Structures are given as C-alpha cells and as structure tokens.
Coordinates of C-alpha atoms and ligand atoms in Angstrom, one line a residue:
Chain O
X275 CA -9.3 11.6 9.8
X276 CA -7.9 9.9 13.2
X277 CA -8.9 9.7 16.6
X278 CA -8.5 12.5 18.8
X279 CA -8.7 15.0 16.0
X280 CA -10.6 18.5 17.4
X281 CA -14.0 18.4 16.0
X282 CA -16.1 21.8 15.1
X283 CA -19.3 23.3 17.8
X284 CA -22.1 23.6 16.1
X285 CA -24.5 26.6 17.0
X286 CA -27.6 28.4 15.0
X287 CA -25.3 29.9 12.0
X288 CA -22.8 27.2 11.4
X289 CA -24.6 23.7 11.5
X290 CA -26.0 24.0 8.3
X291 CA -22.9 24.2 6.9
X292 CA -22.0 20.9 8.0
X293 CA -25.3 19.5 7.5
X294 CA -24.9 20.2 3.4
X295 CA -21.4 18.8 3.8
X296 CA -23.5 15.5 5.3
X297 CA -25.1 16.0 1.5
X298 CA -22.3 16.0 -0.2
X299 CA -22.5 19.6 -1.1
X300 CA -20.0 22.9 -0.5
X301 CA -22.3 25.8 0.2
X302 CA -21.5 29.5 1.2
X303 CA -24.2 31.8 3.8
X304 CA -25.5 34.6 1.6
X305 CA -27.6 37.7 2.5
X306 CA -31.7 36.5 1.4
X307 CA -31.8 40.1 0.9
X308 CA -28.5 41.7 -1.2
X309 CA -26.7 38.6 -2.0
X310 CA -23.7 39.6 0.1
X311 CA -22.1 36.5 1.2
X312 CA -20.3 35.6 4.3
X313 CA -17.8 33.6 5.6
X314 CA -17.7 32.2 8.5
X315 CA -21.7 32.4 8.7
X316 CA -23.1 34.9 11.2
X317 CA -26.8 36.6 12.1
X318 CA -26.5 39.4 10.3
X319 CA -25.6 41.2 6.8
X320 CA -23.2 43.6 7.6
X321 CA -24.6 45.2 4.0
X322 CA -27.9 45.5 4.7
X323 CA -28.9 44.7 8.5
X324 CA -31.1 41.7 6.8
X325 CA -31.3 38.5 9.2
X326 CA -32.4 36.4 6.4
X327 CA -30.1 34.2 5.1
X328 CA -29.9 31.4 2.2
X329 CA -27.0 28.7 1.4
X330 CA -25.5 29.4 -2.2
X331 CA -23.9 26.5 -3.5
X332 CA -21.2 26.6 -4.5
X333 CA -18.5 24.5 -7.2
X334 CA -16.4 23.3 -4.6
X335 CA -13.1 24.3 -7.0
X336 CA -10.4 26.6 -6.0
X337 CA -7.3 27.2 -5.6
X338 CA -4.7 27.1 -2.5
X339 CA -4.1 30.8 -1.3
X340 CA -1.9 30.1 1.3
X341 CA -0.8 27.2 3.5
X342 CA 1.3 26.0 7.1
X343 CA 2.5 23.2 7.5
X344 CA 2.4 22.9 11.2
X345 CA 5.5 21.1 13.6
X346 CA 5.2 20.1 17.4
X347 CA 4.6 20.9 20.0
X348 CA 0.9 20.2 19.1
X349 CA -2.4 18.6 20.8
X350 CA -1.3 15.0 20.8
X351 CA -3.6 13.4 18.0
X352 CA -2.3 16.2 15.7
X353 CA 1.1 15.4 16.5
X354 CA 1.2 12.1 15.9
X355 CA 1.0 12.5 12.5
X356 CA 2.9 16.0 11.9
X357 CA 4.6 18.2 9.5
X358 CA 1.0 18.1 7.6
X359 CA -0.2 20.9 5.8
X360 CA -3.1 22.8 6.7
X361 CA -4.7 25.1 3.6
X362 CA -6.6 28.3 2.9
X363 CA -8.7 27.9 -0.2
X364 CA -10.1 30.1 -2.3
X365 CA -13.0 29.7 -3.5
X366 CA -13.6 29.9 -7.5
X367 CA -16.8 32.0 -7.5
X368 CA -15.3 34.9 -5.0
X369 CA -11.9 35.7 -4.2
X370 CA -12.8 36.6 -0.9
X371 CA -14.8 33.1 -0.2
X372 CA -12.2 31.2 1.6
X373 CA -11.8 27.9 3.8
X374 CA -9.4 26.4 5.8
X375 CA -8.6 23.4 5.8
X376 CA -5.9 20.3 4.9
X377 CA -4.6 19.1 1.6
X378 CA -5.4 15.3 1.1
X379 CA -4.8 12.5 -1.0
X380 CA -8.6 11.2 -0.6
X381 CA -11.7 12.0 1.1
X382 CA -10.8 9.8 4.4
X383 CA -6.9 10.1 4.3
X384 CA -4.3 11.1 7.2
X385 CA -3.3 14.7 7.5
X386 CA 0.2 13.6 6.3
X387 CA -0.9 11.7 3.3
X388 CA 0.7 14.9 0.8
X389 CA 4.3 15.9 0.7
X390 CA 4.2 19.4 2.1
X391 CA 6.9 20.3 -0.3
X392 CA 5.4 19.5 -3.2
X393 CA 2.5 21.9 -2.4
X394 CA 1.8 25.3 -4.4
X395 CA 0.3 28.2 -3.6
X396 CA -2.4 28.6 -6.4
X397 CA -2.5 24.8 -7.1
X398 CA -6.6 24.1 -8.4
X399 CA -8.3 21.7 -5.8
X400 CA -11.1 20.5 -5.0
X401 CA -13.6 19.7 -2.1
X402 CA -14.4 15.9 -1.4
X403 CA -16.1 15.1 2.0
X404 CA -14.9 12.9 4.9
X405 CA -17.0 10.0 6.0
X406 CA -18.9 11.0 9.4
X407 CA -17.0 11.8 12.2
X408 CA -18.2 11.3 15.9
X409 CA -16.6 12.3 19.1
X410 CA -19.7 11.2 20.7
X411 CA -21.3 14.7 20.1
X412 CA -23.2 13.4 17.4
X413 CA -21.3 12.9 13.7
X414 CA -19.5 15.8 11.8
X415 CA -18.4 15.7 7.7
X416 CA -15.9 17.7 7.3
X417 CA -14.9 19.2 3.9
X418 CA -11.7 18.1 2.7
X419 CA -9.2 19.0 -0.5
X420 CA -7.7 17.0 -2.9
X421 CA -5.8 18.3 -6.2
X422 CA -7.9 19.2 -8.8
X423 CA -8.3 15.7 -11.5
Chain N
X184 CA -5.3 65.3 24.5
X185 CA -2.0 65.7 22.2
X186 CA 0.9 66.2 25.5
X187 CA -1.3 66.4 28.1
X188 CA -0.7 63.4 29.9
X189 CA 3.1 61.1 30.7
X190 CA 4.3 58.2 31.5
X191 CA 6.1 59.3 35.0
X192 CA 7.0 56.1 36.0
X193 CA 8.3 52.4 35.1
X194 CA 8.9 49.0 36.4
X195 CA 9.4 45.9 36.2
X196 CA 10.1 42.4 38.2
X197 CA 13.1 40.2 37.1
X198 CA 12.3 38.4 33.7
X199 CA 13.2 34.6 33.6
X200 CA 11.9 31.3 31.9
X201 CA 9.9 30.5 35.5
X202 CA 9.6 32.7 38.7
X203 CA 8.3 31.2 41.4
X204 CA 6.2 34.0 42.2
X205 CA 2.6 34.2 41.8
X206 CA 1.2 36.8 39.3
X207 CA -0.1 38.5 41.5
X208 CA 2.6 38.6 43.3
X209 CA 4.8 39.9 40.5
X210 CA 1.9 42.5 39.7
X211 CA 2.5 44.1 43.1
X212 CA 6.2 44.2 42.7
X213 CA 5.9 45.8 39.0
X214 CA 3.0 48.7 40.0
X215 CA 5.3 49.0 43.1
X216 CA 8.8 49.7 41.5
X217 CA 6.7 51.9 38.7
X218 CA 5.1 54.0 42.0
X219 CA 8.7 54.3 43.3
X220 CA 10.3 55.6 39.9
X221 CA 7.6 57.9 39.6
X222 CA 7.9 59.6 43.4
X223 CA 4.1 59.4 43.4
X224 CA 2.2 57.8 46.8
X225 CA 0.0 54.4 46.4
X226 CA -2.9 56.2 48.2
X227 CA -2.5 59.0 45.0
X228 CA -3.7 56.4 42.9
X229 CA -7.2 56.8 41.9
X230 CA -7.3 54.6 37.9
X231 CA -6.6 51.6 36.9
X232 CA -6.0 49.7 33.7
X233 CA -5.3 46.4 32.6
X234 CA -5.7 43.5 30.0
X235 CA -8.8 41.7 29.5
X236 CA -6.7 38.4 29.8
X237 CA -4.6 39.8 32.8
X238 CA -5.6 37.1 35.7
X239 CA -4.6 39.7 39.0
X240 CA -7.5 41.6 39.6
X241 CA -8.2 45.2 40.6
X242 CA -9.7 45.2 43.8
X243 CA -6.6 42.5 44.5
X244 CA -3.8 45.0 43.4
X245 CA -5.3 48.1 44.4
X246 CA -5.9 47.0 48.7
X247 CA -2.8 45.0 48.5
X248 CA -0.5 48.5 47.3
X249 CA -2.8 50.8 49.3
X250 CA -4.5 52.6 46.7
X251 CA -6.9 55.7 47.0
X252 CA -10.7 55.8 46.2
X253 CA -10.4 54.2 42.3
X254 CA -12.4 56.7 40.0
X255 CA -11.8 55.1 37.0
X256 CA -11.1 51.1 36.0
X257 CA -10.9 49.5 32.9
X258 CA -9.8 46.9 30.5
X259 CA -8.8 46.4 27.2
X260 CA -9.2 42.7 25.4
X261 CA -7.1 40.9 22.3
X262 CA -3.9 39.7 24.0
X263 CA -1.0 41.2 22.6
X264 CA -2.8 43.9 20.8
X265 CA -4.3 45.4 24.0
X266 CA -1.5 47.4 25.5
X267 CA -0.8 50.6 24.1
X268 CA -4.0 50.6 24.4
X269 CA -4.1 49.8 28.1
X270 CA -2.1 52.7 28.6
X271 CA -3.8 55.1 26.1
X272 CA -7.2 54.3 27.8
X273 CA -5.6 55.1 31.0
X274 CA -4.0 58.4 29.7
X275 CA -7.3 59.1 28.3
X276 CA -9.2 58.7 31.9
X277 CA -6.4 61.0 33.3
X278 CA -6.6 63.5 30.3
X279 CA -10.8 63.6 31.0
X280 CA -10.1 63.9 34.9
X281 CA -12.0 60.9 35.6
X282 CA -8.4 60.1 37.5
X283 CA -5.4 61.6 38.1
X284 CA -3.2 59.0 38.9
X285 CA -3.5 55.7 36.7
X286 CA -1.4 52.8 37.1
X287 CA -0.7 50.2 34.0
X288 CA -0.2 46.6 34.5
X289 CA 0.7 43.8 33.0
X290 CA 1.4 40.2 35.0
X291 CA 2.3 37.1 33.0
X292 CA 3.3 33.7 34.1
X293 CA 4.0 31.0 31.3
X294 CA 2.5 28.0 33.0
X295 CA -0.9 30.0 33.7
X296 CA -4.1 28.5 31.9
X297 CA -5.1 31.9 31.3
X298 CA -2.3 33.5 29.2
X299 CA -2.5 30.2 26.8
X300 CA -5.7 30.0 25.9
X301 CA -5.2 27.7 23.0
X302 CA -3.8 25.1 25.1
X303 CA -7.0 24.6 26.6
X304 CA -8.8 24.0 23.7
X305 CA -12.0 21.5 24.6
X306 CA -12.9 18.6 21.9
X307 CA -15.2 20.8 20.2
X308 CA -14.3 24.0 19.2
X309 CA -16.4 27.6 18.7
X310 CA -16.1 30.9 17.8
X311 CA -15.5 31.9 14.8
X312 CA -11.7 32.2 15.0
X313 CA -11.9 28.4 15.9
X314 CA -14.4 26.2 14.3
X315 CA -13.2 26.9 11.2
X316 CA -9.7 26.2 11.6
X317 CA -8.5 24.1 14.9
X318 CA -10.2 21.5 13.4
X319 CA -7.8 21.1 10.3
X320 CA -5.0 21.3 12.7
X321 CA -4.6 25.0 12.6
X322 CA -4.0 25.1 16.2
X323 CA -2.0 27.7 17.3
X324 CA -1.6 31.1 16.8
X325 CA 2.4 30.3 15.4
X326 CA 0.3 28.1 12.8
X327 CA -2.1 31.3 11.9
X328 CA 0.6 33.5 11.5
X329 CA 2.4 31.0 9.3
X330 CA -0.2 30.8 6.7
X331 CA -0.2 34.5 6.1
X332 CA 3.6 34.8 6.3
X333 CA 3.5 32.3 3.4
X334 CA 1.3 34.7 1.5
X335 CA 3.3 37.3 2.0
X336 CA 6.6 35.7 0.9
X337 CA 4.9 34.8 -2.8
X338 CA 3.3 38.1 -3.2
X339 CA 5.8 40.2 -2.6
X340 CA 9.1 38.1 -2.7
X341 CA 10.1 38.0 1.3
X342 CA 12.4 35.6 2.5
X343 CA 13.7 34.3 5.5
X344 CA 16.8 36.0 5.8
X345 CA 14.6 39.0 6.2
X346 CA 12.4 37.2 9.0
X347 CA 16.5 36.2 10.2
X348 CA 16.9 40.0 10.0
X349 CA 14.3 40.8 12.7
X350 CA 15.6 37.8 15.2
X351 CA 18.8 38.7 15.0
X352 CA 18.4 42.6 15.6
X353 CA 16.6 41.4 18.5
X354 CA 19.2 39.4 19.7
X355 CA 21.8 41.9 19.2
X356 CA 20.1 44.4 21.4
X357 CA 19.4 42.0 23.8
X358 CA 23.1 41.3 24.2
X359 CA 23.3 44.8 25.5
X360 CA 20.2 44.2 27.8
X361 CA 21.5 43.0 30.9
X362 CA 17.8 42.7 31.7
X363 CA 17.0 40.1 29.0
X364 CA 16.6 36.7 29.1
X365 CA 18.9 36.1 26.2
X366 CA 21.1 38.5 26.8
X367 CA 23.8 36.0 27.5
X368 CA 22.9 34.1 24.0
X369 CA 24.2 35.0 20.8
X370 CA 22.4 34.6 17.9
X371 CA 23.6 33.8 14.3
X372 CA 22.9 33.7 11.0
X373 CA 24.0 30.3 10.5
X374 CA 21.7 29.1 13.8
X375 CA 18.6 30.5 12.6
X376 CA 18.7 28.9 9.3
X377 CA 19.3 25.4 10.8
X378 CA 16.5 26.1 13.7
X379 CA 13.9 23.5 13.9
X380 CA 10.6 24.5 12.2
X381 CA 7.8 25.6 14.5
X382 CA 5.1 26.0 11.4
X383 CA 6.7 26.4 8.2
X384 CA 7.9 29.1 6.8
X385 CA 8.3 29.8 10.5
X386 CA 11.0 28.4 12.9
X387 CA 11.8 28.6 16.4
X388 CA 13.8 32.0 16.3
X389 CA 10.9 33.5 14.4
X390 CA 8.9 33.5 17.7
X391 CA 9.0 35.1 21.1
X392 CA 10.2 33.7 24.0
X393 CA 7.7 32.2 26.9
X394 CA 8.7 34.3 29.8
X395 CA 7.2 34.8 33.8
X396 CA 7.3 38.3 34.6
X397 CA 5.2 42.2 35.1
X398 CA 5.8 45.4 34.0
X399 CA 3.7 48.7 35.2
X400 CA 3.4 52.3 34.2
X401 CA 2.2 55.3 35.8
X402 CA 0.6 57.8 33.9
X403 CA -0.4 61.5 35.0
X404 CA -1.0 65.2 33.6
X405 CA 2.0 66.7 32.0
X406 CA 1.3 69.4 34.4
X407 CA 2.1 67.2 37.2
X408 CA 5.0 65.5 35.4
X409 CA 7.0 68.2 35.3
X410 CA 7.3 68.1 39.1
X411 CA 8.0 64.8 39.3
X412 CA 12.1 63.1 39.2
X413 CA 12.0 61.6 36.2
X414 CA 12.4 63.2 32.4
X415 CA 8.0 62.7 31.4
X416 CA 7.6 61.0 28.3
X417 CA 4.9 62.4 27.1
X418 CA 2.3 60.6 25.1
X419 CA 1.9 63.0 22.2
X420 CA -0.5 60.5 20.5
X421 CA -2.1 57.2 20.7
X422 CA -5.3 55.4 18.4
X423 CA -6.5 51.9 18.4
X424 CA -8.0 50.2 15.5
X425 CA -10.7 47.1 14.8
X426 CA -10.7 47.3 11.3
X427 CA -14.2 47.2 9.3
X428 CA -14.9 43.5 9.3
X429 CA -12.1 42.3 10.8
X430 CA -11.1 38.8 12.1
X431 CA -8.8 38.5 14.9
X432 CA -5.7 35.9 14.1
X433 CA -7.5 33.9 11.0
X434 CA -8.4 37.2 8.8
X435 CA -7.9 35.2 5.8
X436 CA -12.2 36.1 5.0
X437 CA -11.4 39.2 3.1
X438 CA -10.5 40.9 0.2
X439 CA -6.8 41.8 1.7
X440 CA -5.8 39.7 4.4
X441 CA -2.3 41.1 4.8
X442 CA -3.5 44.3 5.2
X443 CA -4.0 44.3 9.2
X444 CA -4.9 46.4 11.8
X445 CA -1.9 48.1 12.1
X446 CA -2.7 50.4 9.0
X447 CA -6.3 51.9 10.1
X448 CA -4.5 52.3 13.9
X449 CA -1.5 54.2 12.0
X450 CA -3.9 56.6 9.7
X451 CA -5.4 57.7 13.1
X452 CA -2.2 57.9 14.8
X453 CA -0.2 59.9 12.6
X454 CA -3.8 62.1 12.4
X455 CA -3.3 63.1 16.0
X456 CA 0.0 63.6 15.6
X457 CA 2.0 66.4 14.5
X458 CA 5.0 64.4 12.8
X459 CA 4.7 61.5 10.6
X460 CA 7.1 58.5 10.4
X461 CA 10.0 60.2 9.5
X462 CA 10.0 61.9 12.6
X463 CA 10.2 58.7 14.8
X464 CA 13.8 57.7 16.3
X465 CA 13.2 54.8 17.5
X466 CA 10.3 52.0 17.7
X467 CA 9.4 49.4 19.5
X468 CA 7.1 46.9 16.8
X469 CA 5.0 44.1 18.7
X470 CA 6.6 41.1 17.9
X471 CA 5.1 37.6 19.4
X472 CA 6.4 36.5 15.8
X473 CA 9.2 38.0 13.5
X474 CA 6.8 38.7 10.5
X475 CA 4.8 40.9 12.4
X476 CA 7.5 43.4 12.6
X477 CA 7.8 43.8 8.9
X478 CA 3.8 44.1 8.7
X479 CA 4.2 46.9 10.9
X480 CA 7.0 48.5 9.4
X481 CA 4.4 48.8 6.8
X482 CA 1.4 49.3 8.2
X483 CA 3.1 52.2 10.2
X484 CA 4.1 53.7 7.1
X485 CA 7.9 53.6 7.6
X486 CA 8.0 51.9 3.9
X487 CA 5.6 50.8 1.1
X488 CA 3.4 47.7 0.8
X489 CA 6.5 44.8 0.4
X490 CA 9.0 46.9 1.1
X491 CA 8.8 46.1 5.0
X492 CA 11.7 43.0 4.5
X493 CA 14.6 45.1 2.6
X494 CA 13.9 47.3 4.8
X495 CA 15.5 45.1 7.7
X496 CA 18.8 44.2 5.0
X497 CA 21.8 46.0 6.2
X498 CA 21.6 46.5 9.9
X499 CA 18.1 48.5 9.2
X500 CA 16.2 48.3 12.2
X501 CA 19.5 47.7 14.2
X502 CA 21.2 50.3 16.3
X503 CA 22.5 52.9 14.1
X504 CA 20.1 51.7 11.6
X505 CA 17.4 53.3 9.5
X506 CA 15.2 52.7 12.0
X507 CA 16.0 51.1 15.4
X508 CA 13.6 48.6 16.6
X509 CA 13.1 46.5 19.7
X510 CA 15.8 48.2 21.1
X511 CA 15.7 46.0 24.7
X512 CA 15.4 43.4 22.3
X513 CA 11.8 42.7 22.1
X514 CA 9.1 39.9 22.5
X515 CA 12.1 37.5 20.8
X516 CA 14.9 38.4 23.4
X517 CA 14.3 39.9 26.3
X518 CA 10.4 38.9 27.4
X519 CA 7.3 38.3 26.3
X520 CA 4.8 39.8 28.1
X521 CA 2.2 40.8 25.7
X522 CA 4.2 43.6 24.0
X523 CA 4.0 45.2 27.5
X524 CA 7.6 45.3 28.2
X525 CA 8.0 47.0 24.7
X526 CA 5.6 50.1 26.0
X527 CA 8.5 50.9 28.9
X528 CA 11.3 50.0 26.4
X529 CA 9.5 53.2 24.2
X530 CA 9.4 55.0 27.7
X531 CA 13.4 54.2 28.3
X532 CA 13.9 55.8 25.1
X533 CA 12.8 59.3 25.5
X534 CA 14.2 59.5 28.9
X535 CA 17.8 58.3 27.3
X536 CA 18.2 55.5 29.5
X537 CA 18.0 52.2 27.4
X538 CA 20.9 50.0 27.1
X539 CA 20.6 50.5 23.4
X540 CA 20.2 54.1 23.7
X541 CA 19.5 56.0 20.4
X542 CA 21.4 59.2 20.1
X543 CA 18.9 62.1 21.0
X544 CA 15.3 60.2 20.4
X545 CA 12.9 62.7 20.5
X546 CA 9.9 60.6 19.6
X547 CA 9.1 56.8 20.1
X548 CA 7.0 54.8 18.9
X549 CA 5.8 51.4 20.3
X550 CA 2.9 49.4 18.7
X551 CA 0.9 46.3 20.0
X552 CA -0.1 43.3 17.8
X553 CA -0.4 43.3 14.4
X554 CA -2.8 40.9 13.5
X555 CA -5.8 41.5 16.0
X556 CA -7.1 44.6 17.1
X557 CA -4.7 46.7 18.3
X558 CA -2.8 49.8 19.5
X559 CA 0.0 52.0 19.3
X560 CA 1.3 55.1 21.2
X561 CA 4.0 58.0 19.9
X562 CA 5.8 59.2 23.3
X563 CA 7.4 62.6 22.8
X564 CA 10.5 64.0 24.9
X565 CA 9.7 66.8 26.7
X566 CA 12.1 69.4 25.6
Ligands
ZN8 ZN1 -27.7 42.0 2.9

C-alpha cells in the first residue's frame, strides 16, 4: 500500500463491504430472500426483485483465475512501482464469486513485492487485510492476497 | 427492415497522430464529405445519430452544415461498442419514417478529456466497473482486457503468435491503405515479439493506435438509394446486444466471462438475416485490442469456442484469406476512432472500392466492441 494509490467510493451497497474488511472478515452480498449472491453488491436481486440483502461470510480461500500484470504509462503512484500483478480471484464457495485484486507477499506490502512470473493461474490464495488506508476521505481496508500457507 | 435502408454516403477527414482541428471542426468536414459522396442536400437532412461519448453536439453540427427541421436524434452509449449501432438506430428511424435522411458521426481527438475517460480518474473511484478494480491498479481498459486475454490463452491454448496474427494482418492491409496512419510502417514478426509490454500478455502492437480524426455516414431508403451516384450498400441486417447480467470491461462476475456480447448480438444478427457466416466476404472485427478480434471471430460464429486463434495461422484473416478482416487495416493501423472508421471500411467493401478490395464481396460484416455492449451490421451489395 503506498501513497497516491486510487482508493474505492463508498455509497449505500458497497461500504459494508469494506466495513467487514475493517473486521477482518471477507464477506459476499446475498439475496435475504433466495440466497442468490452478488458481486459487486447492488439494490436489487435480479432473481427475485427482493431489496433485502444480508453479508455471507465467506472462507476467504481461492484460487487465481486470471491475472495482468500491468506496464506504464500508468497514474503515477502506480507506476512507480510497476510490472505488478493485479489478480481475479475466485472464490472457493462459488465459482462465479470473484475479486479483483493484487497478489502480495503480506498484508501491508508493495504491489511489486511477487515476481509476476512466478505466478499461476489456479494458484490457492488467500485474503489478509491491509492496515487502514486514508486519503483523507476517511480510512479504507482493502482486501489483499497472499499464497495459500 | 431487412434492405430497406443504405448507406449512400461516406467520409472522412485526414487521419493523423494530432490535427490541429477542433472536433467539431473535423465533425463538419466528415458529415460534409459523407453529404457530398452521397449527392444528397444538407437541408435534406432531417436525423441524427451519434455516440453517447461523442463531444460535438447536435444542434452544433446540424446549424453549422445547414440542416433541415431534425425529426429524429439520438445516441448510443459504451465507447467502442456503440457504432454499428449508431448507424443501425439511425437506419432504423429512417426505416420507421421518423427521418428520411440521417447522418452518422463520429469525431475523435486523442488529447480530448472526453474520449479518455480513464485518464481522469478522481482519488476515489465509483461505479461498479471501478471500485472494484482501479484500486488494485487495474487501471485501464489495456489492463482489463489483459486479464481475460490471459484466461483465454490457458483455457483454450492461445498464444501470441496468434494475437501477432491479428497485428500483422492489420498492418499488411494498412500498407495498401494510403489513408492509414501506418501505412508507411511495416510490421514484422520479429518486431512484435520484442515490443515492450503494455499489460502482459499484451504488448504495444496488440493495441490500436491513438488517432485525431471523423468519419460520417448517410443513411436513407433503398428506394431512394437507387437514385443516388453511388453503388447503396444496403444494410440487410443489424442487432445490438447487453447480455443478461452483463458487466461492461470487468465481466469477470459470471459464470463465463469469455463469453461476451458479441455472441447474443450475433444470434440476433444472423436471425434477421438471410445468410449465416459462411456467406460473409469480408469483415471488419472491432479491434481497440488484438484479442478482441479472435473473440469475435467466435462470437460471430465464423469458428468454434477456441478455435478463433488458428483460425488467424496461415494468412487467415488476410487478403485472400479464409476470411478477410480489417481490410483498411483496422483500429491497429489505419485509425482509431471507436471502430467507426471500420463501419465505412465495411461500406468500401460492397461498393468495391477498398484498397484491399476482396474479389466480388457481396456481404460485409463489421462489428463494434467485443467486450461491452455492442453492435454489428451485415451490409449487402445491391445486385
Ligand atoms: Zn433473491
């Protein structure tokens, strides 16, 4: 995690998301109604019609379905510390459950801090948790990936 | 509305790295030059349509060319997945008589906040295409594409001497393009493989160009066309597709991911249609990136599921190829202009007046983006 990094808007569906991550904890929207889950959160089940929603949470293992591993030009903070991988995880519970995000070493470390070319597609990870984050917008925890121990 | 409308007319401004013009500027010229081809009056005008992210707007273009009263106006959203449907939503309005005369625009200046809307990103990031991924450095849609191209590669065993296929084809027509920014620039093999990497798997030559630049179509009844100078290509079909929960750019929150739009907007294309891939000559495939050509070749059913990579081995989508593709040389080598340029290569084809002319094309195809909603149109010759 560095200075300058982009940091995510929180609105109605998605800041609970985050707030869980503040907990410690990897959980996934889910219909209150049919169970049908969704990612990335939104008002409604596209199932059912239902607005009511609950957080399912969830192992936090999976496995890498897909990665980049981006090169500049890039926004400035992300170049500083490119090629770094970004990842598309999914989850263990539903194929279809799926989360970006980057491939580290630990919870806090640099983008860069794994050799892209020693990544796999369908590697096991799992999510840690970054230490708080604040742009001044108030903090963020963002979930994180490491290889699974 | 199978043949009852045409492109009559074409045009475009000069294509180069930076213009000085304005867009709007370069809009005027484009619908201009398109009016002119066509023989049809500005003050004949009467519809309009455009890109949701086009920056020149209507009332601008239409009392700067001298247009009629406008009946109908409209706009279609998703970048490079709006224009065939730009122009199908404009055939429609002239196939419905809400119009009778539509002109097609689109005006696209590299430097221009609008057309890069990434680039403008603000510290915090919404929207569901964003928050979950610009964060992790995801930032760009070369970087989205990446990750899927990646996927596709392990499942079904493409390389990038296929994704080389698809640049260099591009290139190749391109030299032939007097009209195309790289038409003066060869392209090998050997280059492309040694090409800095942009997002991995994907390197410089596996995107399109940045280009300043308009194109414009006129579109009327076939009735009409028939009286006009130019040989009609007739749009014999034309669908658009936002696929049951879709995602535009980051669709990786689904069951099949590679699996695009391109497939639902090919079932209903080939529904209103008459032929069926086989029948197609020539095709112009959206390309903003070179793996979006093979998902198309797919999608459009011009191959199986995986097949889409072998099917570029050998000089296949290369004139005198299975299938000839990006014939002006595309997105990659002549201009990018949100697939636009692609729409009057496809036009160029049935009249037999490309630089890369395929012998006796009957029907062309051009597509927009694979990837995000999108669009396609099947002109037809008019024999
Ligand atoms: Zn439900």
């Amino acid at each position: 995690m560095h200075e300058g990094m982009l940091l995510p808007e929180l609105d109605e569906e998605s800041a609970p998301f985050f707030e869980y991550a503040a907990a410690g904890e990897l959980r996934v929207q889910r219909c209150a109604a049919c169970g049908t889950r969704r990612v990335p959160p939104r008002p409604m089940c596209h199932t059912c019609g239902s607005f009511e929603v609950e957080w399912e949470r969830l192992s936090g293992r999976g496995s890498i379905w897909s990665f980049a591993v981006p090169h500049p030009p890039l926004l400035p903070a992300y170049a500083a510390v490119a090629p770094y991988n970004v990842v598309v995880v999914e989850s263990e519970e539903d194929p279809a459950i799926r989360f970006v995000g980057n491939l580290v070493g630990s919870a806090d470390g640099p983008l860069d801090e794994i050799d892209p070319s020693t990544i796999r597609i369908g590697e096991p990870v799992e999510v840690v948790f970054s230490s708080p984050v604040d742009d001044g917008g108030g903090p963020v925890v963002l979930p994180r990936w490491v290889r699974a121990s | 509305m199978r043949d009852r409308t045409a492109v009559v007319g074409i045009g475009t401004t000069e294509f180069a790295k930076e213009l000085p013009s304005t867009e709007r500027r370069l809009a005027l010229e484009a619908i201009a030059a398109a009016l002119d081809d066509a023989g049809i009056r500005p003050d004949e005008v009467d519809g309009m349509s455009c890109y949701s992210m086009e920056s020149t707007e209507e009332i601008d273009i239409a009392r700067n060319l001298g247009f009629g009263d406008v009946t109908y106006f409209g706009k279609v959203p998703y970048g490079g997945g709006a224009g065939c449907g730009v122009v199908g939503q404009a055939a429609m309005a002239v196939a419905a008589g809400q119009c009778s005369v539509a002109v097609a625009w689109r005006s696209r200046k590299r430097g221009a906040r609008s057309s890069r809307p990434w680039a403008g990103v603000a510290q915090r990031v919404g929207g569901d295409q964003q928050r979950w991924t610009r964060p992790f450095g995801l930032l760009r849609p070369v970087d989205e594409i990446a990750v899927l191209t990646r996927r596709y590669m392990h499942t079904y065993g493409g390389t990038r001497d296929h994704l080389a296929n698809v640049a260099l084809a591009a290139r190749r027509h391109a030299n032939a393009n007097p009209a195309a920014t790289m038409g003066h620039k060869v392209l090998t093999r050997q280059e492309y493989l040694a090409a800095r990497w942009i997002s991995e798997p994907l390197c410089l030559f596996d995107n399109c160009l940045e280009t300043d630049g308009a194109c414009a179509v006129v579109i009327t009844t076939t009735e009409r066309a028939r009286d006009l100078p130019q040989p009609p290509a007739l749009i014999h079909s034309w669908a658009q597709s936002l696929p049951a929960q879709h995602q535009t750019m980051t669709n990786f929150f689904c069951d099949d991911p590679l699996r695009g739009p391109a497939w639902a907007c090919a079932e209903k294309l080939w529904s209103l249609s008459e032929v069926g891939p086989a029948d197609v000559d020539v095709a112009q495939l959206y390309d903003a990136f070179s793996p979006l050509v093979i998902l198309s070749l797919e999608g459009y059913g011009f191959c199986e599921r995986g097949e889409g990579g072998p099917f570029t081995d050998d000089g296949g989508i290369e004139l005198g190829g299975r299938l000839p593709v990006n014939t002006s040389g595309g997105g990659m080598s002549e201009a990018y202009l949100h697939g636009f340029n692609l729409i009057v290569e496809a036009v160029r084809q049935v009249r037999g007046t490309s630089t890369n002319q395929v012998a006796d094309a009957g029907f062309s195809l051009v597509t927009s983006g694979e990837g995000v909603p999108t669009g396609a149109i099947l002109f037809r010759r008019d024999d």
